[in-house]
Coordinates of C-alpha atoms in Angstrom, one line a residue:
M572 CA 0.1 -0.5 -0.2
S573 CA 1.3 3.6 -0.7
S574 CA 1.4 5.8 2.3
G575 CA 0.6 9.0 0.4
K576 CA -2.3 10.7 1.1
T577 CA -3.9 14.2 -0.2
V578 CA -6.5 16.9 1.7
A579 CA -8.1 19.7 0.5
A580 CA -7.4 23.1 1.6
I581 CA -9.4 23.5 4.8
G582 CA -11.0 27.4 5.8
V583 CA -12.7 29.4 8.2
E584 CA -15.5 32.0 7.6
P585 CA -16.3 33.8 10.7
T586 CA -19.7 34.9 11.4
W587 CA -18.8 38.2 13.3
A588 CA -17.9 41.5 11.8
V589 CA -13.9 41.0 11.8
D590 CA -12.4 44.7 11.8
D591 CA -9.2 43.8 10.7
A592 CA -7.8 41.1 8.4
D593 CA -4.6 40.3 9.9
A594 CA -5.2 40.5 13.4
F595 CA -8.1 37.7 12.2
V596 CA -4.9 35.5 10.7
D597 CA -2.5 36.4 13.3
D598 CA -5.1 35.0 16.1
S599 CA -7.8 32.8 15.3
M600 CA -7.0 31.6 11.6
V601 CA -3.6 30.2 12.9
S602 CA -5.0 28.8 16.2
S603 CA -7.7 26.7 14.1
E604 CA -4.8 25.8 12.1
A605 CA -7.1 26.6 9.2
D606 CA -5.9 27.2 5.5
F607 CA -7.3 30.3 4.7
S608 CA -9.9 32.4 5.7
L609 CA -13.0 34.1 4.1
L610 CA -13.5 37.8 4.9
E611 CA -15.4 40.6 3.7
I612 CA -13.1 43.2 1.8
T613 CA -15.0 46.6 3.6
K614 CA -16.8 46.5 6.0
A615 CA -20.5 45.1 5.0
Q616 CA -22.6 47.7 3.1
S617 CA -20.0 50.4 3.9
A618 CA -19.9 53.2 1.2
A619 CA -17.3 54.5 -1.0
A620 CA -16.2 57.9 0.6
H621 CA -15.3 61.0 -1.7
G622 CA -17.4 60.9 -4.6
G623 CA -16.7 56.7 -5.3
L624 CA -13.3 57.6 -5.8
F625 CA -11.8 55.2 -2.6
F626 CA -12.6 54.2 0.6
E627 CA -11.7 55.2 4.3
L628 CA -9.3 53.4 6.1
E629 CA -11.5 52.4 9.2
D630 CA -14.5 51.0 6.4
V631 CA -11.2 48.5 5.3
V632 CA -11.0 45.3 6.7
V633 CA -8.1 43.7 4.1
K634 CA -5.9 46.7 5.0
T635 CA -2.3 45.1 3.4
P636 CA -1.6 42.7 0.8
T637 CA 0.7 40.7 4.1
N638 CA -2.0 37.4 4.2
G639 CA -3.7 38.3 0.5
Y640 CA -2.3 34.1 -0.2
C641 CA -4.8 32.7 2.3
I642 CA -7.4 35.2 2.7
V643 CA -10.6 34.6 0.1
G644 CA -12.5 38.1 -0.4
K645 CA -15.8 38.5 0.0
T646 CA -17.8 41.2 -1.6
A647 CA -21.2 42.8 -0.6
T648 CA -24.4 41.4 -2.6
W649 CA -25.4 42.7 -6.0
S650 CA -27.7 45.9 -5.8
D651 CA -29.7 46.7 -9.0
A652 CA -30.4 50.5 -6.9
D653 CA -26.0 50.9 -7.7
R654 CA -26.1 48.9 -10.4
G655 CA -22.8 46.9 -8.9
A656 CA -20.7 50.0 -8.7
L657 CA -19.9 49.0 -4.7
V658 CA -19.2 45.9 -5.9
A659 CA -16.6 46.7 -8.7
R660 CA -15.0 49.1 -6.6
Q661 CA -14.5 46.3 -3.9
M662 CA -13.2 44.3 -6.9
E663 CA -10.8 47.0 -8.0
Y664 CA -9.5 47.2 -4.4
A665 CA -9.1 43.6 -4.5
S666 CA -6.9 43.6 -7.4
Y667 CA -4.7 46.1 -5.8
I668 CA -4.0 44.8 -2.1
G669 CA -2.9 41.6 -4.1
L670 CA -6.3 38.9 -3.0
R671 CA -5.7 36.1 -5.0
R672 CA -9.6 34.8 -5.1
V673 CA -12.4 37.6 -4.9
M674 CA -15.9 35.9 -3.8
V675 CA -19.3 37.7 -5.3
P676 CA -22.7 36.7 -3.5
G677 CA -25.3 35.4 -7.0
P678 CA -27.9 37.2 -7.4
A679 CA -30.5 36.0 -5.0
A680 CA -33.7 36.2 -8.3
A681 CA -33.4 35.9 -12.3
G682 CA -34.1 39.7 -12.8
S683 CA -30.7 41.8 -14.0
L684 CA -29.0 39.3 -14.8
A685 CA -27.6 40.3 -17.8
A686 CA -26.2 43.8 -16.1
F687 CA -24.9 41.3 -12.9
A688 CA -23.0 39.7 -16.0
Q689 CA -21.3 42.7 -17.5
M690 CA -20.1 43.5 -14.4
L691 CA -18.3 40.2 -14.0
L692 CA -16.8 40.2 -17.7
A693 CA -15.8 43.8 -17.5
A694 CA -13.7 42.6 -13.7
T695 CA -12.4 39.9 -15.4
H696 CA -11.7 41.0 -18.9
G697 CA -8.6 43.5 -20.3
D698 CA -6.6 45.3 -17.7
S699 CA -8.5 44.6 -14.7
G700 CA -5.8 42.8 -12.6
I701 CA -8.6 40.6 -11.3
S702 CA -8.1 36.9 -13.2
A703 CA -10.9 34.6 -11.5
L704 CA -13.5 35.0 -9.6
T705 CA -16.2 32.5 -7.3
L706 CA -19.9 33.3 -7.1
R707 CA -21.0 32.3 -4.4
F708 CA -24.9 30.2 -4.4
S709 CA -27.0 28.3 -2.2
A710 CA -26.7 25.0 -3.1
D711 CA -30.1 24.4 -4.5
Q712 CA -31.6 23.8 -8.0
G713 CA -33.2 27.6 -7.7
S714 CA -30.0 28.3 -7.6
W715 CA -28.5 26.0 -10.0
R716 CA -30.3 27.8 -13.1
I717 CA -28.9 31.0 -12.1
W718 CA -25.7 30.3 -12.1
R719 CA -26.5 28.5 -15.6
R720 CA -27.8 31.4 -16.8
V721 CA -25.1 33.8 -15.5
R722 CA -22.6 31.5 -17.1
E723 CA -24.1 31.3 -20.6
L724 CA -24.6 35.4 -20.0
C725 CA -20.8 35.3 -19.8
G726 CA -19.9 32.5 -22.2
H727 CA -19.0 30.6 -20.7
S728 CA -16.1 32.2 -19.3
A729 CA -13.4 29.6 -17.9
A730 CA -12.7 32.4 -15.0
L731 CA -15.9 31.9 -13.3
S732 CA -16.5 29.4 -10.8
V733 CA -18.7 28.4 -7.9
A734 CA -19.0 28.5 -4.2
L735 CA -21.7 26.8 -2.3
D736 CA -23.4 26.9 0.7
L737 CA -23.8 23.9 2.4
S738 CA -27.3 22.2 2.8
S739 CA -28.2 18.9 4.2
S740 CA -30.8 19.2 0.5
C741 CA -27.8 19.6 -1.7
D742 CA -28.1 17.6 -5.2
V743 CA -24.8 16.6 -5.2
E744 CA -25.2 14.9 -8.5
Q745 CA -26.1 18.7 -9.7
W746 CA -23.7 20.3 -9.1
I747 CA -20.4 18.1 -9.4
A748 CA -19.9 19.0 -13.5
E749 CA -20.0 22.6 -12.0
P750 CA -16.2 24.2 -11.5
V751 CA -16.8 24.0 -7.4
Q752 CA -13.6 25.4 -5.9
L753 CA -15.4 26.3 -2.5
V754 CA -17.9 25.1 -0.3
M755 CA -19.2 26.7 3.1
V756 CA -19.9 24.1 5.8
P757 CA -22.8 25.7 8.5
E758 CA -22.0 25.4 12.3
S759 CA -25.8 23.8 12.2
M760 CA -24.8 21.5 10.8
F761 CA -22.9 19.8 13.1
T762 CA -23.5 17.5 15.8
A763 CA -21.6 16.6 18.8
N764 CA -20.1 12.9 18.8
P765 CA -20.2 10.5 22.3
S766 CA -17.3 12.4 22.8
G767 CA -17.9 15.6 22.2
Y768 CA -16.5 16.8 19.3
P769 CA -18.0 18.1 16.2
V770 CA -19.1 16.0 13.5
L771 CA -20.9 15.7 10.2
W772 CA -24.3 13.3 9.6
R773 CA -23.3 10.3 7.5
I774 CA -25.4 12.1 4.5
D775 CA -23.6 15.2 5.2
Q776 CA -19.8 13.6 4.7
E777 CA -20.6 12.0 1.3
I778 CA -21.6 15.5 -0.2
V779 CA -18.6 16.8 1.7
R780 CA -16.4 14.6 0.3
R781 CA -17.9 14.1 -3.1
L782 CA -16.9 18.0 -3.4
S783 CA -13.5 17.4 -1.9
E784 CA -12.7 14.7 -4.5
I785 CA -13.1 17.2 -7.7
G786 CA -10.9 19.7 -6.0
A787 CA -12.8 22.4 -3.9
A788 CA -11.7 23.7 -0.6
I789 CA -14.5 23.7 2.1
A790 CA -14.5 26.1 4.6
V791 CA -16.5 25.8 7.7
Q792 CA -19.2 28.9 9.4
H793 CA -18.2 29.2 13.2
S794 CA -19.3 31.8 15.7
S795 CA -16.9 30.7 17.8
A796 CA -13.3 28.6 18.2
A797 CA -12.9 26.5 15.4
D798 CA -10.1 24.8 16.0
D799 CA -12.1 21.3 16.4
H800 CA -14.0 21.9 13.3
V801 CA -10.8 22.6 11.2
R802 CA -9.2 19.0 12.4
Y803 CA -12.6 17.1 11.6
L804 CA -12.8 18.7 8.1
R805 CA -9.5 18.0 7.4
H806 CA -10.0 14.3 8.9
L807 CA -12.8 13.9 6.7
T808 CA -11.4 14.9 3.2
Q809 CA -7.9 13.3 3.8
A810 CA -7.7 10.2 1.1
A811 CA -7.7 7.1 2.4
E812 CA -5.1 4.6 2.0
K813 CA -5.2 3.5 -2.0
S814 CA -2.4 1.2 -3.8
A815 CA -0.1 1.8 -6.7
D816 CA -2.8 0.9 -8.9
Q817 CA -5.3 3.2 -7.3
E818 CA -2.9 6.1 -7.0
A819 CA -2.0 5.6 -10.8
T820 CA -5.4 6.2 -12.0
D821 CA -6.9 8.7 -9.6
Q822 CA -3.7 10.6 -11.4
Y823 CA -5.3 11.2 -14.1
R824 CA -8.8 11.5 -13.0
D825 CA -10.3 14.4 -15.7
V826 CA -7.1 14.5 -17.5
L827 CA -7.6 14.6 -21.2
Q828 CA -5.7 12.5 -23.4
V829 CA -5.1 11.8 -26.9
P830 CA -6.4 7.7 -27.6
L831 CA -3.1 6.0 -28.7
Q832 CA -2.8 4.7 -31.9
P833 CA -0.9 1.5 -32.0
L834 CA -1.7 0.2 -35.2
M835 CA 0.9 3.3 -36.8
N836 CA 3.0 4.0 -34.4
H837 CA 5.0 1.4 -31.9
L838 CA 4.1 1.9 -28.2
E839 CA 7.2 1.8 -26.1
S840 CA 8.1 -1.2 -23.5
A841 CA 6.4 1.9 -20.3
T842 CA 3.5 1.8 -22.2
Y843 CA 2.8 -1.7 -22.0
E844 CA 3.7 -2.7 -18.5
T845 CA 0.9 -0.4 -17.6
F846 CA -1.7 -2.6 -19.1
E847 CA -0.6 -5.6 -18.0
A848 CA -0.9 -4.5 -14.2
D849 CA -4.9 -4.4 -15.0
L850 CA -4.9 -8.3 -14.0
P851 CA -8.7 -8.4 -14.0
K852 CA -8.4 -8.1 -18.0
Y853 CA -5.8 -10.4 -18.0
D854 CA -7.9 -13.1 -15.8
A855 CA -10.7 -12.4 -18.8
Y856 CA -9.2 -14.0 -21.4
E857 CA -7.2 -16.7 -19.9
S858 CA -11.4 -18.2 -19.0
A859 CA -11.9 -17.3 -22.2
I860 CA -9.2 -19.0 -23.4
R861 CA -9.9 -21.9 -21.6
S862 CA -13.6 -22.3 -22.5
A863 CA -12.4 -22.0 -25.3
L864 CA -10.0 -24.9 -25.5
A865 CA -12.5 -26.9 -23.8
A866 CA -15.1 -26.3 -26.2
C867 CA -12.3 -27.6 -29.0
A868 CA -11.8 -31.0 -30.5
K869 CA -8.6 -31.1 -32.2
E870 CA -6.0 -33.9 -30.4
Q871 CA -3.9 -30.1 -30.8
P872 CA -4.8 -26.8 -32.1
V873 CA -3.2 -23.9 -33.3
L874 CA -3.2 -20.9 -30.4
M875 CA -2.4 -17.7 -32.0
V876 CA -2.3 -14.5 -30.3
A877 CA -1.9 -11.9 -33.1
G878 CA -0.4 -8.6 -31.9
A879 CA 1.1 -9.9 -28.5
G880 CA 3.0 -7.3 -27.5
R881 CA 5.4 -8.2 -24.9
G882 CA 3.3 -11.3 -24.1
P883 CA 0.7 -11.4 -21.5
L884 CA -1.8 -13.4 -23.5
V885 CA 0.6 -15.2 -24.2
S886 CA 1.4 -16.6 -21.1
R887 CA -2.1 -16.7 -20.1
A888 CA -2.9 -18.6 -22.7
L889 CA 0.0 -21.3 -22.0
A890 CA -1.4 -21.3 -18.7
A891 CA -5.7 -22.3 -19.2
A892 CA -3.2 -24.8 -21.9
A893 CA -1.9 -26.1 -18.8
G894 CA -5.1 -26.0 -16.6
L895 CA -6.8 -28.1 -19.1
A896 CA -3.9 -30.6 -19.6
R897 CA -4.7 -29.7 -23.1
S898 CA -1.0 -29.5 -26.2
V899 CA -1.2 -26.9 -28.1
R900 CA 0.3 -25.1 -31.0
M901 CA 1.4 -21.8 -29.4
V902 CA 2.4 -18.9 -32.1
A903 CA 2.7 -15.0 -31.4
V904 CA 2.5 -12.3 -33.9
E905 CA 4.1 -8.8 -33.5
K906 CA 5.0 -6.2 -36.0
N907 CA 6.6 -3.9 -32.9
P908 CA 10.2 -5.0 -33.7
G909 CA 10.9 -3.4 -29.9
A910 CA 8.5 -6.2 -28.5
M911 CA 10.3 -8.7 -30.6
V912 CA 13.2 -8.8 -28.5
T913 CA 11.2 -8.6 -25.1
L914 CA 9.1 -11.8 -26.9
Q915 CA 12.4 -13.8 -27.7
R916 CA 13.8 -13.3 -24.2
R917 CA 10.1 -14.5 -22.4
N918 CA 10.4 -17.4 -24.4
A919 CA 13.5 -18.7 -24.4
S920 CA 13.4 -18.0 -20.7
E921 CA 9.6 -18.5 -19.4
W922 CA 7.9 -20.5 -22.2
G923 CA 11.0 -23.3 -22.9
G924 CA 10.8 -22.2 -26.5
A925 CA 7.7 -23.1 -26.9
V926 CA 6.2 -20.2 -28.4
E927 CA 6.1 -19.6 -32.6
L928 CA 7.4 -16.1 -33.4
V929 CA 6.4 -14.4 -36.4
Y930 CA 7.3 -10.8 -37.1
G931 CA 5.0 -8.7 -39.5
D932 CA 1.3 -6.9 -39.1
M933 CA -1.0 -9.6 -39.3
R934 CA -3.0 -8.1 -42.2
L935 CA 0.0 -8.9 -43.8
C936 CA 1.5 -11.9 -42.4
T937 CA 1.5 -15.5 -43.3
P938 CA 2.4 -18.0 -40.1
G939 CA 3.1 -21.7 -40.7
A940 CA 0.1 -22.3 -39.5
K941 CA -3.9 -21.0 -39.4
A942 CA -5.4 -20.6 -36.1
D943 CA -7.9 -22.4 -34.4
I944 CA -8.4 -20.0 -31.6
L945 CA -7.7 -16.8 -32.8
V946 CA -6.9 -14.4 -29.6
S947 CA -6.6 -10.7 -29.6
E948 CA -6.0 -7.6 -27.6
L949 CA -7.0 -4.4 -30.0
L950 CA -10.3 -3.3 -28.2
G951 CA -9.7 1.3 -27.6
S952 CA -11.8 2.6 -25.3
F953 CA -14.8 3.3 -27.7
G954 CA -13.7 -0.3 -28.3
D955 CA -12.9 0.2 -32.1
N956 CA -10.7 2.8 -32.4
E957 CA -7.8 0.9 -32.3
L958 CA -8.7 -0.1 -35.2
A959 CA -9.8 -3.6 -34.6
P960 CA -12.5 -4.3 -37.2
E961 CA -10.2 -3.3 -39.9
C962 CA -7.2 -5.1 -38.6
M963 CA -9.4 -8.7 -36.9
D964 CA -11.0 -8.8 -40.6
V965 CA -8.5 -9.5 -42.2
A966 CA -6.8 -12.1 -39.5
T967 CA -9.4 -14.0 -39.3
A968 CA -9.7 -14.2 -42.9
R969 CA -6.0 -15.0 -43.2
L970 CA -4.8 -16.4 -40.1
M971 CA -7.7 -18.3 -39.2
Q972 CA -9.3 -21.9 -39.9
P973 CA -12.6 -21.5 -41.5
D974 CA -14.5 -23.3 -38.4
G975 CA -12.2 -21.5 -35.7
V976 CA -12.9 -19.5 -32.8
S977 CA -12.3 -15.3 -32.5
I978 CA -11.2 -13.8 -29.1
P979 CA -12.9 -11.9 -28.6
S980 CA -15.7 -12.5 -30.7
R981 CA -18.2 -9.3 -30.5
Y982 CA -17.6 -5.8 -29.3
A983 CA -20.0 -3.0 -29.5
A984 CA -20.0 1.2 -28.8
Y985 CA -21.6 2.9 -26.6
V986 CA -22.4 6.7 -26.3
A987 CA -24.5 8.8 -23.3
P988 CA -24.7 13.0 -23.2
L989 CA -22.3 14.1 -20.6
S990 CA -22.8 17.0 -18.7
S991 CA -18.6 18.8 -17.3
S992 CA -17.8 21.7 -16.8
L993 CA -14.4 21.3 -16.5
L994 CA -13.6 18.7 -19.4
H995 CA -14.9 20.7 -21.5
A996 CA -12.8 23.5 -20.6
R997 CA -9.7 22.1 -20.2
A998 CA -11.1 20.9 -24.6
S999 CA -11.5 24.2 -25.1
K1000 CA -8.3 25.5 -24.3
S1001 CA -6.9 24.4 -27.9
T1002 CA -5.9 27.2 -30.7
G1003 CA -9.0 28.3 -32.1
G1004 CA -11.5 25.8 -30.5
Y1005 CA -10.5 22.7 -32.7
G1006 CA -10.5 21.2 -29.8
L1007 CA -14.0 20.4 -29.2
E1008 CA -13.9 18.2 -32.5
T1009 CA -11.1 16.0 -30.7
P1010 CA -11.8 12.7 -29.0
Y1011 CA -10.0 12.0 -25.8
V1012 CA -9.3 9.4 -23.4
V1013 CA -10.3 10.7 -19.7
N1014 CA -11.3 9.2 -16.4
V1015 CA -14.3 11.0 -16.0
H1016 CA -15.2 12.3 -12.5
A1017 CA -16.4 15.3 -12.4
A1018 CA -19.0 14.7 -14.6
R1019 CA -22.9 13.9 -14.6
V1020 CA -23.7 11.4 -16.8
L1021 CA -28.0 12.7 -17.7
A1022 CA -29.3 9.1 -19.6
P1023 CA -28.5 5.8 -19.7
A1024 CA -25.7 5.1 -22.2
Q1025 CA -27.1 3.6 -25.7
R1026 CA -25.2 1.2 -28.1
V1027 CA -24.6 2.9 -31.4
W1028 CA -23.1 -0.2 -33.1
A1029 CA -20.9 -3.1 -33.0
F1030 CA -18.8 -5.5 -34.9
D1031 CA -18.7 -9.5 -35.3
H1032 CA -15.3 -11.6 -35.7
P1033 CA -16.2 -13.5 -38.2
A1034 CA -18.5 -11.6 -39.9
P1035 CA -22.3 -13.7 -39.3
D1036 CA -23.0 -16.1 -42.9
G1037 CA -19.4 -14.2 -44.3
A1038 CA -20.7 -11.4 -44.8
A1039 CA -18.6 -8.7 -45.6
V1040 CA -17.5 -6.4 -42.8
L1041 CA -18.9 -2.7 -42.5
F1042 CA -16.2 -0.6 -41.3
E1043 CA -18.0 2.7 -42.0
R1044 CA -21.0 2.5 -39.4
F1045 CA -23.6 5.6 -39.0
A1046 CA -26.1 5.4 -35.6
S1047 CA -28.9 8.2 -34.3
V1048 CA -29.6 7.2 -30.6
S1049 CA -32.3 10.0 -28.2
F1050 CA -32.3 10.4 -24.7
V1051 CA -34.4 11.8 -22.2
A1052 CA -32.6 14.1 -20.1
G1053 CA -32.5 13.1 -16.5
A1054 CA -32.0 16.5 -15.0
A1055 CA -32.0 20.1 -16.4
S1056 CA -28.5 20.6 -17.1
V1057 CA -26.0 21.1 -19.9
V1058 CA -24.7 18.7 -22.4
H1059 CA -20.8 19.8 -22.6
G1060 CA -20.2 16.5 -25.1
L1061 CA -20.7 12.5 -25.0
V1062 CA -19.5 9.9 -23.2
G1063 CA -17.9 7.1 -25.0
Y1064 CA -18.0 3.4 -23.4
F1065 CA -17.6 -0.1 -24.5
D1066 CA -18.2 -3.8 -23.9
A1067 CA -17.3 -7.1 -25.7
T1068 CA -18.5 -11.1 -25.6
L1069 CA -15.0 -12.4 -25.6
H1070 CA -15.8 -16.3 -25.9
G1071 CA -19.5 -17.7 -24.2
S1072 CA -20.6 -15.9 -21.3
Q1073 CA -16.8 -14.0 -20.4
S1074 CA -17.3 -10.6 -20.9
L1075 CA -15.3 -7.5 -20.6
S1076 CA -17.7 -4.0 -20.1
T1077 CA -16.2 -0.5 -19.4
L1078 CA -20.4 0.1 -19.2
P1079 CA -21.2 1.4 -15.9
Q1080 CA -24.3 -0.6 -15.5
T1081 CA -21.9 -3.7 -16.1
R1082 CA -18.3 -2.5 -15.9
T1083 CA -15.5 -5.4 -15.1
P1084 CA -14.7 -4.6 -11.8
N1085 CA -11.9 -2.8 -10.9
M1086 CA -10.4 -3.3 -14.2
D1087 CA -8.9 0.1 -15.5
S1088 CA -6.9 -0.9 -18.5
W1089 CA -9.4 1.6 -20.4
F1090 CA -10.8 4.7 -19.3
P1091 CA -14.1 5.9 -21.3
M1092 CA -13.8 8.1 -24.6
F1093 CA -15.2 12.3 -24.6
F1094 CA -16.5 14.0 -27.7
P1095 CA -16.6 17.4 -26.4
L1096 CA -19.4 19.7 -28.1
K1097 CA -19.3 23.1 -29.6
A1098 CA -22.7 24.9 -30.6
S1099 CA -23.4 25.6 -34.1
I1100 CA -22.7 29.7 -33.9
S1101 CA -20.6 29.5 -30.5
L1102 CA -17.8 27.2 -28.5
T1103 CA -20.3 26.8 -26.3
P1104 CA -22.7 23.7 -25.3
L1105 CA -26.2 23.2 -24.8
S1106 CA -28.6 23.5 -22.2
V1107 CA -31.6 21.3 -21.6
E1108 CA -33.8 20.9 -19.1
A1109 CA -34.9 17.9 -17.4
G1110 CA -37.1 15.2 -19.5
D1111 CA -36.2 17.3 -22.9
N1112 CA -34.7 14.9 -25.7
I1113 CA -31.6 14.6 -26.7
S1114 CA -31.1 13.1 -30.0
V1115 CA -27.0 12.2 -31.0
S1116 CA -25.8 11.3 -34.9
M1117 CA -22.8 9.2 -34.5
W1118 CA -20.8 8.2 -37.9
R1119 CA -17.7 6.0 -37.9
R1120 CA -16.3 7.2 -41.4
S1121 CA -12.8 5.2 -43.4
S1122 CA -10.6 6.0 -46.4
A1123 CA -8.4 3.9 -47.5
S1124 CA -5.4 5.3 -44.9
R1125 CA -7.5 6.8 -42.2
V1126 CA -10.3 5.8 -39.8
W1127 CA -12.6 8.9 -37.9
Y1128 CA -15.4 9.8 -36.2
E1129 CA -17.8 12.1 -36.4
W1130 CA -20.4 13.4 -34.2
A1131 CA -23.6 16.0 -33.7
V1132 CA -26.2 16.7 -31.2
E1133 CA -29.4 18.0 -30.8
A1134 CA -31.0 19.4 -28.3
P1135 CA -34.9 21.3 -28.3
T1136 CA -33.7 24.7 -28.6
A1137 CA -30.6 24.2 -30.0
A1138 CA -27.9 22.0 -32.1
S1139 CA -24.0 21.2 -32.4
S1140 CA -22.6 21.4 -35.6
V1141 CA -21.4 18.3 -37.6
H1142 CA -17.9 17.8 -35.4
N1143 CA -14.7 16.8 -37.5
I1144 CA -16.0 16.6 -41.0
N1145 CA -14.1 14.6 -42.9
G1146 CA -11.6 14.4 -40.3
H1147 CA -10.1 17.6 -40.1
E1148 CA -9.2 18.0 -36.6
Y1149 CA -8.6 13.7 -35.4
A1150 CA -8.4 10.4 -37.7
I1151 CA -6.7 7.7 -36.6
G1152 CA -3.9 6.2 -39.3
K1153 CA -4.1 3.0 -40.9

């Protein structure tokens, strides 16, 4: 087990009026061992003096830049009366004094949202000095709708994030896909345990944990000493000890990765090593090979691994044969010259020279015998995105007996509408917005799947009744939004039948336990006119069109989404931004 642990930043928000920020930090914040404090920039509803040009010293709470690194400055509430003039002046002063984070209360009602949004944009654009603002909302459905409209008015600006006033009625799934950076826990939510220390009820513990896991800092609102509250929240949000494999997986949470192209590029040994650590996947393959061998009546069947890599499936195939006391002719085909060196070494040191090694592309090479059981490991995050259909169609015809068995025998691709402001923002950072026309592999975490996934297509090997495999596919599927949300893209999964009842799946409802070789695929979304995503209401129909297209040298995906009030453009036309080389 690894001893590494991570904790969320824990802060304090006094519920009494603080006159001097530096004094508070030196006294109350330090004694509580908090990481930061939420403090008014100026005293409540103070008026700017001297014609609105500057504040009187006695009105200012944050008087020096000394502790600006650990203070979240709170502005006054937006007022229709002054059109936010006081808030704007406070933000200007916060920029001068060097506060790294400023929190603005979100409007309580839907009126004047355009004026509020204009103030936010003015504060975060140009030479204002403020690069980011956090908007404070109650954690309820009504506040989420106001936040959604404000963000739309601000063009989904990445400069805006959310601070939530927590309550036991918080719909954490509604907010998990939003850029929540701060959570305030009121003192009233705590109860005393038998030892007299403050704790949260179990349901509230889970809410705090979930939000801290997407990167939110946690602050306790307190009317007196908060030492015990801070220690408890730090303990609560401290990650449990994890295995090295779990930590390796977690480090890729919400990290966008361009999918591998092992057909076009030779993988490095370290990449093979990472995938080989996924024992559940290889356990499933070994079980499938054992099942196929048990059903094979031939005295010495030819067992072939096409695309052997460094040999994990070869070892599992030999183990399956040994478990059944079956004699097999073992053949391994591999096109990576580096991996061939490893295969030769393992054949000499581990397999006793029992494996016939064949160097070459499975689509072109000719081994000395055809396979009775042909095993391949060509599945990608979307099932076919590493060109398993193009490879296996040729391989089953060239390398396999007419009555042979392919493992896997079938695999299917699935999509579902996804809400994730974080993933969309990261994809949007690509120059010119083209990052929104590239699919990514990602360990999806700060996101909400808006409806159960549906299948778009499947491939069988060999093709039923000897029919020709259609490499180009199209699917149109419809979903019903389970909640009001924003569609930022599509999430892609796959499942595969290896042999008989043995299968692999990345679908949430049928996911193979503890398998982490494949993260889901993320297809970002842009609207037809701007780069912004689509808003939907609960019960809305979401129509998705997906294409798998092909040329002599490339394969690519195109996708589009339609909602009742808007539609996206068709993405990645003719593979202009992303394609898979054959």
